[in-house]
C-alpha cells in the first residue's frame, strides 16, 4: 500500500484548520443574545427572542395579584383648609355658612432639602481650687471642627456606589439638591471610611456564604487605569460578595477565601478554574441552551436542536412538578445518545505532523466533549429540587457592576476597586433582604453598621 505523502498530510491538516477557523469566524458574526452570552443591547432591533415558553396567561398582573398604588396616609404633616366663597345659586353668601364636612386630597412630596447645621458646644470649666481646666467630650462622629454628617455621606455613597454616578456628576447632584458643593476628594475619603467600617460585615458575610446549600459564581472585566482587572461575585438568594482582583484565575478565587472552603453545590458557567474547587458542580443551562441554538441554527446540526428541545421540556416538567423517575431515566439516556451523535458528527482534529500543544477543535465538538465530561453537573438540577436551572442569580448580581463600568468607567487604583466591591456587597445584601439601604449607609458613618441577617 502506497505511503501517504507527508506534504499532502500537512496540506490536509492546514486546510482543515483553515476551514474550522472560517467556520468559527462566521459563527462569531452570527452571534447574538439568543446564541451566546452577548447582551441584548448589542443585538439588531429585529433579532432578540426570549427563551421563555409561551403560556395562556395574559401579560401584566394576574388574577389575585396585589397591586401597588399610592394610598391616603393617616399621618398628615400639614393640613390646608380650602374655604368656599362666593354665593349659592339662591344668592346666599357662603362665607356665613359653617362647613358640614370636608373632602380630602393628598399630595405626597419631599420637603425642602437643605443642609441642617448642628453646632456642638463643649463646656470648658476651670476648677476654682487648683485652676485646672477641662472640657466636655465631643461625640465620636464629630472629630473635626467642621465636617459633613452621616446622612450627607450616606447620600453621596448611595449615588456613587449604589447608583454608579461618576464623582463629578455626584458633586453636581449634591450641589443642586443641598446647595453645597462637595469635593471629589471628600467623596473618595467617604468611600474609604465606609469600607473600613464594613470590614466586620465582610468577615461575617464570608462565614455565612459557607453555610449556604447553593452558591452562584461569576466574574467580569474591570479596568484600573486602563489595565484589565476582574470583579468576582459569589452570591446566594440573600447574600452577595464582590471582590476585586488583578487576575481572573485561581489566585483571585483563593484570595476571596470562600470557594476553596465550600463543599456544597456551586453553580457556574463551566469556566475551567471552578472545576479545581472542592464543591459539587452545577452548570448554567441557560448558557447551554444558547450554545445549542447557535450550533443548530448556524450549522444545521440536528442533535443540538433535539437536545435543546429535550432539555427545555424536562426543565418545564420539573418546574410543574410532573417529572417522574422514569422520565428522568429516559431523558438521561436521550442526553447521552444525542451527545454521542454530536461527537460522531464532529470528529476530532488530529492536527498537523509535528504540531506541539493542544490541537484546536471545532466549537460543536468542544461543546459535545464538555457535555460528556460534565454530564452530572449539567443535569444536577434533576436531582436537587432547590437547585436552579441556570446561573441567573450571579449574572443579575454581576450585571450591576457592568452597568457601573458603562456609566462611570473603571477605577483609578486597585484599592478603589476593592473599596467599591466591599460597599457594593453591603448594598446588594441589604436590598436582597429588603432592608433600607439609606439607613444602612447612614449607620456606617455613625460607626455602628446595621448588619443584615446571616442565617435563616
Short mmCIF file of C-alpha atoms in Angstrom, two decimals:
data_model
loop_
_atom_site.label_atom_id
_atom_site.label_comp_id
_atom_site.label_asym_id
_atom_site.label_seq_id
_atom_site.Cartn_x
_atom_site.Cartn_y
_atom_site.Cartn_z
CA UNK A 1 0.00 0.00 0.00
CA UNK A 2 1.40 3.36 -1.02
CA UNK A 3 2.53 5.57 1.87
CA UNK A 4 0.67 8.92 2.07
CA UNK A 5 2.70 11.94 1.03
CA UNK A 6 3.93 13.87 4.12
CA UNK A 7 3.37 17.18 2.33
CA UNK A 8 -0.18 16.10 1.48
CA UNK A 9 -0.87 15.34 5.15
CA UNK A 10 0.45 18.74 6.14
CA UNK A 11 -1.66 20.49 3.50
CA UNK A 12 -4.71 18.46 4.50
CA UNK A 13 -4.25 19.46 8.14
CA UNK A 14 -3.78 23.11 7.20
CA UNK A 15 -6.93 23.09 5.06
CA UNK A 16 -8.92 21.52 7.88
CA UNK A 17 -7.60 24.08 10.34
CA UNK A 18 -8.47 26.95 7.97
CA UNK A 19 -11.96 25.56 7.44
CA UNK A 20 -12.52 25.45 11.19
CA UNK A 21 -11.21 28.99 11.51
CA UNK A 22 -13.55 30.28 8.80
CA UNK A 23 -16.44 28.47 10.45
CA UNK A 24 -15.58 30.00 13.83
CA UNK A 25 -15.39 33.49 12.30
CA UNK A 26 -18.74 33.03 10.56
CA UNK A 27 -20.30 31.88 13.82
CA UNK A 28 -18.88 34.90 15.59
CA UNK A 29 -20.55 37.21 13.07
CA UNK A 30 -23.86 35.41 13.59
CA UNK A 31 -23.76 35.64 17.39
CA UNK A 32 -26.49 37.47 19.26
CA UNK A 33 -28.11 37.24 22.68
CA UNK A 34 -30.06 34.12 21.66
CA UNK A 35 -26.99 32.11 20.74
CA UNK A 36 -24.28 33.43 23.09
CA UNK A 37 -23.66 35.43 26.24
CA UNK A 38 -23.73 38.66 24.24
CA UNK A 39 -26.09 41.18 25.89
CA UNK A 40 -29.37 42.03 24.08
CA UNK A 41 -28.25 45.67 23.80
CA UNK A 42 -25.82 44.60 21.05
CA UNK A 43 -28.49 42.80 19.02
CA UNK A 44 -30.07 44.20 15.88
CA UNK A 45 -33.55 45.59 16.71
CA UNK A 46 -35.35 42.70 14.99
CA UNK A 47 -33.36 39.83 16.50
CA UNK A 48 -33.94 39.48 20.26
CA UNK A 49 -36.07 36.48 21.21
CA UNK A 50 -36.74 35.16 24.67
CA UNK A 51 -36.13 31.55 25.68
CA UNK A 52 -39.30 31.72 27.77
CA UNK A 53 -42.04 29.44 26.54
CA UNK A 54 -45.44 30.95 25.73
CA UNK A 55 -48.32 30.44 28.13
CA UNK A 56 -52.06 31.02 28.09
CA UNK A 57 -51.93 33.69 30.79
CA UNK A 58 -52.26 37.31 29.63
CA UNK A 59 -49.45 39.81 30.13
CA UNK A 60 -49.45 42.08 33.16
CA UNK A 61 -50.76 41.41 36.66
CA UNK A 62 -52.55 38.09 37.10
CA UNK A 63 -55.84 37.44 38.88
CA UNK A 64 -55.36 37.75 42.63
CA UNK A 65 -52.20 39.84 42.22
CA UNK A 66 -51.99 42.55 44.85
CA UNK A 67 -51.21 45.76 43.02
CA UNK A 68 -49.34 48.77 44.36
CA UNK A 69 -50.75 52.28 44.31
CA UNK A 70 -50.31 55.49 46.27
CA UNK A 71 -52.78 55.47 49.16
CA UNK A 72 -54.12 58.12 51.50
CA UNK A 73 -51.95 58.49 54.60
CA UNK A 74 -53.27 58.73 58.15
CA UNK A 75 -50.12 60.59 59.24
CA UNK A 76 -50.60 64.06 57.76
CA UNK A 77 -47.86 66.65 58.32
CA UNK A 78 -49.74 69.70 57.09
CA UNK A 79 -53.42 70.49 56.51
CA UNK A 80 -54.54 73.33 54.28
CA UNK A 81 -58.22 74.23 54.56
CA UNK A 82 -59.82 75.49 51.38
CA UNK A 83 -62.67 77.87 52.13
CA UNK A 84 -65.76 78.00 49.96
CA UNK A 85 -66.51 81.61 48.97
CA UNK A 86 -68.94 83.32 46.69
CA UNK A 87 -72.69 82.81 46.68
CA UNK A 88 -75.16 79.95 46.38
CA UNK A 89 -77.45 79.78 43.40
CA UNK A 90 -80.14 81.40 45.54
CA UNK A 91 -77.86 84.33 46.31
CA UNK A 92 -76.87 83.40 49.90
CA UNK A 93 -73.22 84.13 50.76
CA UNK A 94 -71.16 81.01 51.53
CA UNK A 95 -68.95 82.94 53.97
CA UNK A 96 -71.77 82.91 56.52
CA UNK A 97 -72.35 79.14 56.34
CA UNK A 98 -70.49 76.64 58.60
CA UNK A 99 -68.78 73.69 56.82
CA UNK A 100 -70.75 70.47 57.17
CA UNK A 101 -67.87 68.12 56.17
CA UNK A 102 -64.61 68.03 54.29
CA UNK A 103 -63.41 66.12 51.22
CA UNK A 104 -59.69 65.49 51.19
CA UNK A 105 -56.98 65.08 48.59
CA UNK A 106 -53.35 64.49 49.47
CA UNK A 107 -50.05 65.44 47.85
CA UNK A 108 -47.04 63.33 48.84
CA UNK A 109 -43.91 65.36 48.22
CA UNK A 110 -40.41 65.92 49.54
CA UNK A 111 -39.76 68.72 52.00
CA UNK A 112 -37.35 71.45 51.01
CA UNK A 113 -33.90 69.88 51.03
CA UNK A 114 -31.16 71.85 52.74
CA UNK A 115 -28.24 71.07 55.00
CA UNK A 116 -29.11 71.10 58.68
CA UNK A 117 -26.16 72.66 60.52
CA UNK A 118 -25.74 71.40 64.09
CA UNK A 119 -23.18 73.12 66.29
CA UNK A 120 -21.81 71.21 69.27
CA UNK A 121 -20.56 73.43 72.08
CA UNK A 122 -18.45 71.62 74.63
CA UNK A 123 -18.35 73.23 78.03
CA UNK A 124 -14.94 74.36 79.30
CA UNK A 125 -14.62 74.66 83.06
CA UNK A 126 -11.87 75.89 85.37
CA UNK A 127 -11.50 74.31 88.80
CA UNK A 128 -11.80 77.05 91.49
CA UNK A 129 -9.37 75.18 93.75
CA UNK A 130 -6.46 74.13 91.52
CA UNK A 131 -7.28 76.27 88.48
CA UNK A 132 -7.18 73.15 86.31
CA UNK A 133 -9.07 73.43 83.03
CA UNK A 134 -11.15 70.68 81.38
CA UNK A 135 -13.76 70.46 78.61
CA UNK A 136 -16.64 68.11 77.78
CA UNK A 137 -16.09 65.39 75.17
CA UNK A 138 -17.36 65.85 71.62
CA UNK A 139 -19.27 62.91 70.02
CA UNK A 140 -17.04 60.31 68.35
CA UNK A 141 -18.53 61.03 64.90
CA UNK A 142 -17.57 64.74 65.22
CA UNK A 143 -13.76 64.51 65.02
CA UNK A 144 -13.06 67.83 63.27
CA UNK A 145 -14.08 71.42 63.63
CA UNK A 146 -16.30 71.25 60.52
CA UNK A 147 -17.49 68.10 58.73
CA UNK A 148 -20.40 66.62 56.83
CA UNK A 149 -22.81 64.43 58.76
CA UNK A 150 -23.70 60.72 58.38
CA UNK A 151 -26.81 61.30 56.25
CA UNK A 152 -24.98 63.53 53.80
CA UNK A 153 -22.17 60.97 53.44
CA UNK A 154 -24.76 58.18 53.06
CA UNK A 155 -26.49 60.06 50.24
CA UNK A 156 -23.17 60.64 48.47
CA UNK A 157 -22.21 56.97 48.88
CA UNK A 158 -25.58 55.81 47.57
CA UNK A 159 -25.13 57.97 44.45
CA UNK A 160 -21.59 56.78 43.69
CA UNK A 161 -21.64 53.10 44.72
CA UNK A 162 -25.38 52.46 44.82
CA UNK A 163 -26.28 54.16 41.54
CA UNK A 164 -22.84 54.40 39.85
CA UNK A 165 -22.74 58.16 39.27
CA UNK A 166 -19.26 59.45 38.41
CA UNK A 167 -17.63 61.63 41.04
CA UNK A 168 -18.16 64.92 39.21
CA UNK A 169 -21.82 64.22 38.50
CA UNK A 170 -22.32 63.27 42.15
CA UNK A 171 -20.87 66.65 43.16
CA UNK A 172 -23.27 68.33 40.71
CA UNK A 173 -26.30 66.49 42.09
CA UNK A 174 -25.41 67.26 45.72
CA UNK A 175 -24.89 70.93 44.88
CA UNK A 176 -28.26 71.15 43.09
CA UNK A 177 -30.02 69.27 45.88
CA UNK A 178 -28.37 70.61 49.02
CA UNK A 179 -26.84 73.90 47.89
CA UNK A 180 -23.33 72.86 48.88
CA UNK A 181 -20.62 71.58 46.52
CA UNK A 182 -18.56 68.75 47.92
CA UNK A 183 -15.09 67.95 46.57
CA UNK A 184 -14.30 64.72 44.74
CA UNK A 185 -11.59 64.03 47.31
CA UNK A 186 -14.17 64.12 50.11
CA UNK A 187 -16.31 61.59 48.19
CA UNK A 188 -13.34 59.23 47.85
CA UNK A 189 -12.45 59.67 51.53
CA UNK A 190 -16.06 58.83 52.46
CA UNK A 191 -15.83 55.61 50.47
CA UNK A 192 -12.62 54.62 52.25
CA UNK A 193 -14.16 55.30 55.66
CA UNK A 194 -17.22 53.23 54.75
CA UNK A 195 -15.09 50.35 53.50
CA UNK A 196 -13.02 50.38 56.71
CA UNK A 197 -16.17 50.33 58.87
CA UNK A 198 -17.56 47.39 56.86
CA UNK A 199 -14.60 45.07 57.45
CA UNK A 200 -16.50 43.21 60.17
CA UNK A 201 -19.53 42.87 57.88
CA UNK A 202 -17.38 41.25 55.18
CA UNK A 203 -15.99 38.66 57.60
CA UNK A 204 -19.50 37.70 58.73
CA UNK A 205 -20.59 37.58 55.09
CA UNK A 206 -17.87 35.10 54.15
CA UNK A 207 -18.79 32.82 57.03
CA UNK A 208 -22.47 32.97 56.12
CA UNK A 209 -21.78 32.07 52.47
CA UNK A 210 -20.02 28.89 53.58
CA UNK A 211 -23.26 27.82 55.26
CA UNK A 212 -25.36 28.10 52.08
CA UNK A 213 -26.55 24.98 50.21
CA UNK A 214 -26.07 26.57 46.78
CA UNK A 215 -23.69 29.33 45.72
CA UNK A 216 -23.50 31.11 42.38
CA UNK A 217 -20.24 32.43 40.92
CA UNK A 218 -19.36 34.68 38.00
CA UNK A 219 -16.81 37.31 37.00
CA UNK A 220 -16.46 40.30 34.67
CA UNK A 221 -13.69 42.57 33.47
CA UNK A 222 -12.89 45.85 35.23
CA UNK A 223 -10.37 48.48 34.14
CA UNK A 224 -7.88 50.00 36.57
CA UNK A 225 -6.01 52.92 35.00
CA UNK A 226 -6.69 51.36 31.60
CA UNK A 227 -5.44 47.87 32.56
CA UNK A 228 -7.73 44.86 32.70
CA UNK A 229 -8.65 43.64 36.18
CA UNK A 230 -11.56 41.48 37.34
CA UNK A 231 -14.54 41.70 39.65
CA UNK A 232 -15.73 38.34 41.01
CA UNK A 233 -19.05 37.61 42.65
CA UNK A 234 -20.11 34.77 44.93
CA UNK A 235 -23.76 35.03 45.89
CA UNK A 236 -26.96 33.36 47.02
CA UNK A 237 -30.57 34.46 47.15
CA UNK A 238 -29.96 36.54 50.30
CA UNK A 239 -26.22 37.33 50.24
CA UNK A 240 -23.78 38.96 47.81
CA UNK A 241 -20.00 39.11 47.99
CA UNK A 242 -17.97 41.07 45.43
CA UNK A 243 -14.19 41.06 45.23
CA UNK A 244 -11.74 42.94 43.02
CA UNK A 245 -8.51 41.34 41.81
CA UNK A 246 -5.90 41.88 39.07
CA UNK A 247 -6.31 38.24 37.98
CA UNK A 248 -9.23 36.12 36.85
CA UNK A 249 -7.91 32.70 37.84
CA UNK A 250 -7.38 30.59 40.93
CA UNK A 251 -5.26 33.23 42.68
CA UNK A 252 -8.28 35.55 42.81
CA UNK A 253 -10.60 32.76 43.96
CA UNK A 254 -8.21 31.86 46.77
CA UNK A 255 -7.87 35.49 47.87
CA UNK A 256 -11.65 35.72 48.21
CA UNK A 257 -11.34 32.91 50.78
CA UNK A 258 -14.82 31.44 50.26
CA UNK A 259 -14.99 28.92 47.43
CA UNK A 260 -11.82 26.97 48.37
CA UNK A 261 -13.63 26.05 51.63
CA UNK A 262 -17.08 25.47 50.13
CA UNK A 263 -18.10 21.83 49.60
CA UNK A 264 -21.79 22.04 48.66
CA UNK A 265 -23.26 22.91 45.22
CA UNK A 266 -21.53 25.64 43.19
CA UNK A 267 -23.41 26.93 40.14
CA UNK A 268 -21.26 28.46 37.39
CA UNK A 269 -20.85 28.71 33.62
CA UNK A 270 -18.22 25.97 33.14
CA UNK A 271 -15.16 28.19 33.45
CA UNK A 272 -12.31 25.74 33.97
CA UNK A 273 -10.93 27.35 37.15
CA UNK A 274 -14.09 26.48 39.10
CA UNK A 275 -13.64 22.76 38.40
CA UNK A 276 -10.48 22.86 40.53
CA UNK A 277 -12.55 23.65 43.62
CA UNK A 278 -13.87 21.05 46.12
CA UNK A 279 -17.56 21.94 45.57
CA UNK A 280 -20.14 19.76 43.82
CA UNK A 281 -20.57 21.46 40.47
CA UNK A 282 -23.72 22.51 38.64
CA UNK A 283 -23.56 24.20 35.24
CA UNK A 284 -25.72 27.02 33.93
CA UNK A 285 -28.18 25.58 31.44
CA UNK A 286 -29.21 28.99 30.11
CA UNK A 287 -25.72 29.23 28.60
CA UNK A 288 -26.09 25.70 27.24
CA UNK A 289 -29.42 26.47 25.55
CA UNK A 290 -27.88 29.42 23.73
CA UNK A 291 -24.88 27.38 22.59
CA UNK A 292 -27.11 24.57 21.33
CA UNK A 293 -29.28 27.07 19.47
CA UNK A 294 -26.21 28.51 17.73
CA UNK A 295 -24.99 25.09 16.56
CA UNK A 296 -28.45 24.07 15.39
CA UNK A 297 -29.37 27.31 13.59
CA UNK A 298 -25.97 28.28 12.21
CA UNK A 299 -24.53 24.84 11.43
CA UNK A 300 -27.70 22.84 10.88
CA UNK A 301 -26.73 20.07 13.33
CA UNK A 302 -29.92 18.27 14.34
CA UNK A 303 -28.54 16.72 17.51
CA UNK A 304 -28.12 20.18 19.05
CA UNK A 305 -31.69 21.21 18.23
CA UNK A 306 -33.13 17.97 19.64
CA UNK A 307 -31.05 18.21 22.80
CA UNK A 308 -32.12 21.81 23.31
CA UNK A 309 -35.82 20.93 22.99
CA UNK A 310 -35.46 17.92 25.28
CA UNK A 311 -33.65 19.98 27.90
CA UNK A 312 -36.35 22.66 27.84
CA UNK A 313 -39.14 20.07 28.10
CA UNK A 314 -37.58 18.23 31.05
CA UNK A 315 -36.99 21.53 32.87
CA UNK A 316 -40.60 22.65 32.49
CA UNK A 317 -41.83 19.22 33.60
CA UNK A 318 -39.72 19.54 36.75
CA UNK A 319 -40.96 23.09 37.21
CA UNK A 320 -44.60 21.96 37.16
CA UNK A 321 -43.89 19.03 39.49
CA UNK A 322 -44.90 16.39 36.95
CA UNK A 323 -41.47 14.79 36.45
CA UNK A 324 -41.25 11.10 37.33
CA UNK A 325 -38.22 8.88 37.96
CA UNK A 326 -38.87 7.02 34.71
CA UNK A 327 -38.87 10.28 32.75
CA UNK A 328 -35.55 11.25 34.32
CA UNK A 329 -34.02 7.91 33.34
CA UNK A 330 -35.28 8.18 29.75
CA UNK A 331 -34.01 11.73 29.44
CA UNK A 332 -30.55 10.79 30.68
CA UNK A 333 -30.35 8.07 28.05
CA UNK A 334 -31.53 10.51 25.38
CA UNK A 335 -28.97 13.07 26.57
CA UNK A 336 -26.11 10.55 26.30
CA UNK A 337 -27.24 9.38 22.86
CA UNK A 338 -27.53 12.92 21.43
CA UNK A 339 -24.12 13.91 22.80
CA UNK A 340 -22.56 10.84 21.16
CA UNK A 341 -24.24 11.84 17.89
CA UNK A 342 -22.62 15.26 18.25
CA UNK A 343 -19.20 13.72 18.75
CA UNK A 344 -19.64 11.41 15.73
CA UNK A 345 -20.76 14.31 13.55
CA UNK A 346 -17.81 16.42 14.65
CA UNK A 347 -14.69 14.20 14.57
CA UNK A 348 -11.57 15.36 16.31
CA UNK A 349 -8.90 17.36 14.53
CA UNK A 350 -5.64 15.35 14.75
CA UNK A 351 -3.54 18.38 13.91
CA UNK A 352 -0.57 18.53 11.61
CA UNK A 353 2.51 16.29 11.99
CA UNK A 354 4.97 17.76 14.45
CA UNK A 355 2.46 20.20 15.89
CA UNK A 356 3.02 20.90 19.57
CA UNK A 357 0.49 21.77 22.22
CA UNK A 358 -3.25 21.26 22.34
CA UNK A 359 -4.94 20.87 18.96
CA UNK A 360 -7.82 23.28 18.47
CA UNK A 361 -11.20 21.59 17.93
CA UNK A 362 -14.44 22.89 16.44
CA UNK A 363 -16.97 24.74 18.61
CA UNK A 364 -19.52 21.93 18.23
CA UNK A 365 -17.05 19.22 19.23
CA UNK A 366 -15.83 21.20 22.24
CA UNK A 367 -19.41 21.56 23.42
CA UNK A 368 -20.14 17.86 22.96
CA UNK A 369 -16.94 16.94 24.82
CA UNK A 370 -17.88 19.25 27.69
CA UNK A 371 -21.38 17.73 27.90
CA UNK A 372 -19.98 14.21 28.02
CA UNK A 373 -17.34 15.07 30.62
CA UNK A 374 -19.62 17.12 32.87
CA UNK A 375 -22.97 15.40 32.33
CA UNK A 376 -23.63 15.10 36.07
CA UNK A 377 -23.02 18.85 36.57
CA UNK A 378 -25.29 19.76 33.64
CA UNK A 379 -28.14 17.56 34.90
CA UNK A 380 -27.71 18.15 38.62
CA UNK A 381 -30.91 20.23 38.64
CA UNK A 382 -32.87 16.99 38.08
CA UNK A 383 -31.79 15.55 41.43
CA UNK A 384 -31.52 18.63 43.67
CA UNK A 385 -35.00 20.12 43.80
CA UNK A 386 -33.98 23.52 45.26
CA UNK A 387 -31.25 23.87 42.65
CA UNK A 388 -31.95 26.46 39.93
CA UNK A 389 -31.79 25.60 36.26
CA UNK A 390 -29.40 28.45 35.49
CA UNK A 391 -26.86 30.82 36.98
CA UNK A 392 -29.09 33.89 36.71
CA UNK A 393 -28.55 34.79 40.36
CA UNK A 394 -24.84 35.53 39.84
CA UNK A 395 -25.48 37.13 36.46
CA UNK A 396 -28.05 39.52 37.92
CA UNK A 397 -25.60 40.46 40.67
CA UNK A 398 -22.64 40.97 38.33
CA UNK A 399 -24.80 42.86 35.80
CA UNK A 400 -24.87 45.86 38.14
CA UNK A 401 -21.08 46.02 38.00
CA UNK A 402 -21.28 46.04 34.20
CA UNK A 403 -23.74 48.93 34.44
CA UNK A 404 -21.24 50.78 36.62
CA UNK A 405 -18.50 50.19 34.06
CA UNK A 406 -20.66 51.62 31.27
CA UNK A 407 -21.81 54.66 33.25
CA UNK A 408 -18.73 55.78 35.15
CA UNK A 409 -15.90 53.67 33.77
CA UNK A 410 -13.21 51.86 35.71
CA UNK A 411 -11.18 52.63 38.80
CA UNK A 412 -8.16 54.81 39.39
CA UNK A 413 -6.48 52.22 41.61
CA UNK A 414 -6.81 48.61 42.75
CA UNK A 415 -7.66 49.89 46.23
CA UNK A 416 -10.55 51.86 44.75
CA UNK A 417 -11.90 48.68 43.18
CA UNK A 418 -11.70 46.80 46.47
CA UNK A 419 -13.39 49.65 48.35
CA UNK A 420 -16.21 49.70 45.79
CA UNK A 421 -16.72 45.92 45.98
CA UNK A 422 -16.98 45.83 49.78
CA UNK A 423 -19.56 48.64 49.84
CA UNK A 424 -21.44 47.14 46.90
CA UNK A 425 -21.58 43.77 48.71
CA UNK A 426 -23.26 45.55 51.64
CA UNK A 427 -25.77 47.42 49.45
CA UNK A 428 -26.70 44.33 47.42
CA UNK A 429 -27.17 42.20 50.54
CA UNK A 430 -29.38 44.84 52.17
CA UNK A 431 -31.56 45.04 49.05
CA UNK A 432 -31.95 41.26 48.88
CA UNK A 433 -33.14 41.23 52.48
CA UNK A 434 -35.47 44.22 51.87
CA UNK A 435 -33.62 46.42 54.36
CA UNK A 436 -33.44 50.18 53.90
CA UNK A 437 -30.19 50.95 52.08
CA UNK A 438 -30.06 54.61 53.06
CA UNK A 439 -30.48 53.80 56.75
CA UNK A 440 -27.79 51.14 56.43
CA UNK A 441 -25.35 53.54 54.76
CA UNK A 442 -26.09 56.19 57.39
CA UNK A 443 -25.31 53.69 60.15
CA UNK A 444 -21.88 53.06 58.61
CA UNK A 445 -20.82 56.67 59.20
CA UNK A 446 -22.14 56.55 62.75
CA UNK A 447 -19.64 53.75 63.38
CA UNK A 448 -22.24 51.03 64.02
CA UNK A 449 -23.31 49.49 60.68
CA UNK A 450 -26.69 47.80 60.51
CA UNK A 451 -25.89 44.14 59.83
CA UNK A 452 -28.16 42.02 57.63
CA UNK A 453 -29.25 38.53 58.63
CA UNK A 454 -26.60 35.87 58.11
CA UNK A 455 -28.73 32.82 58.95
CA UNK A 456 -32.33 31.75 58.33
#
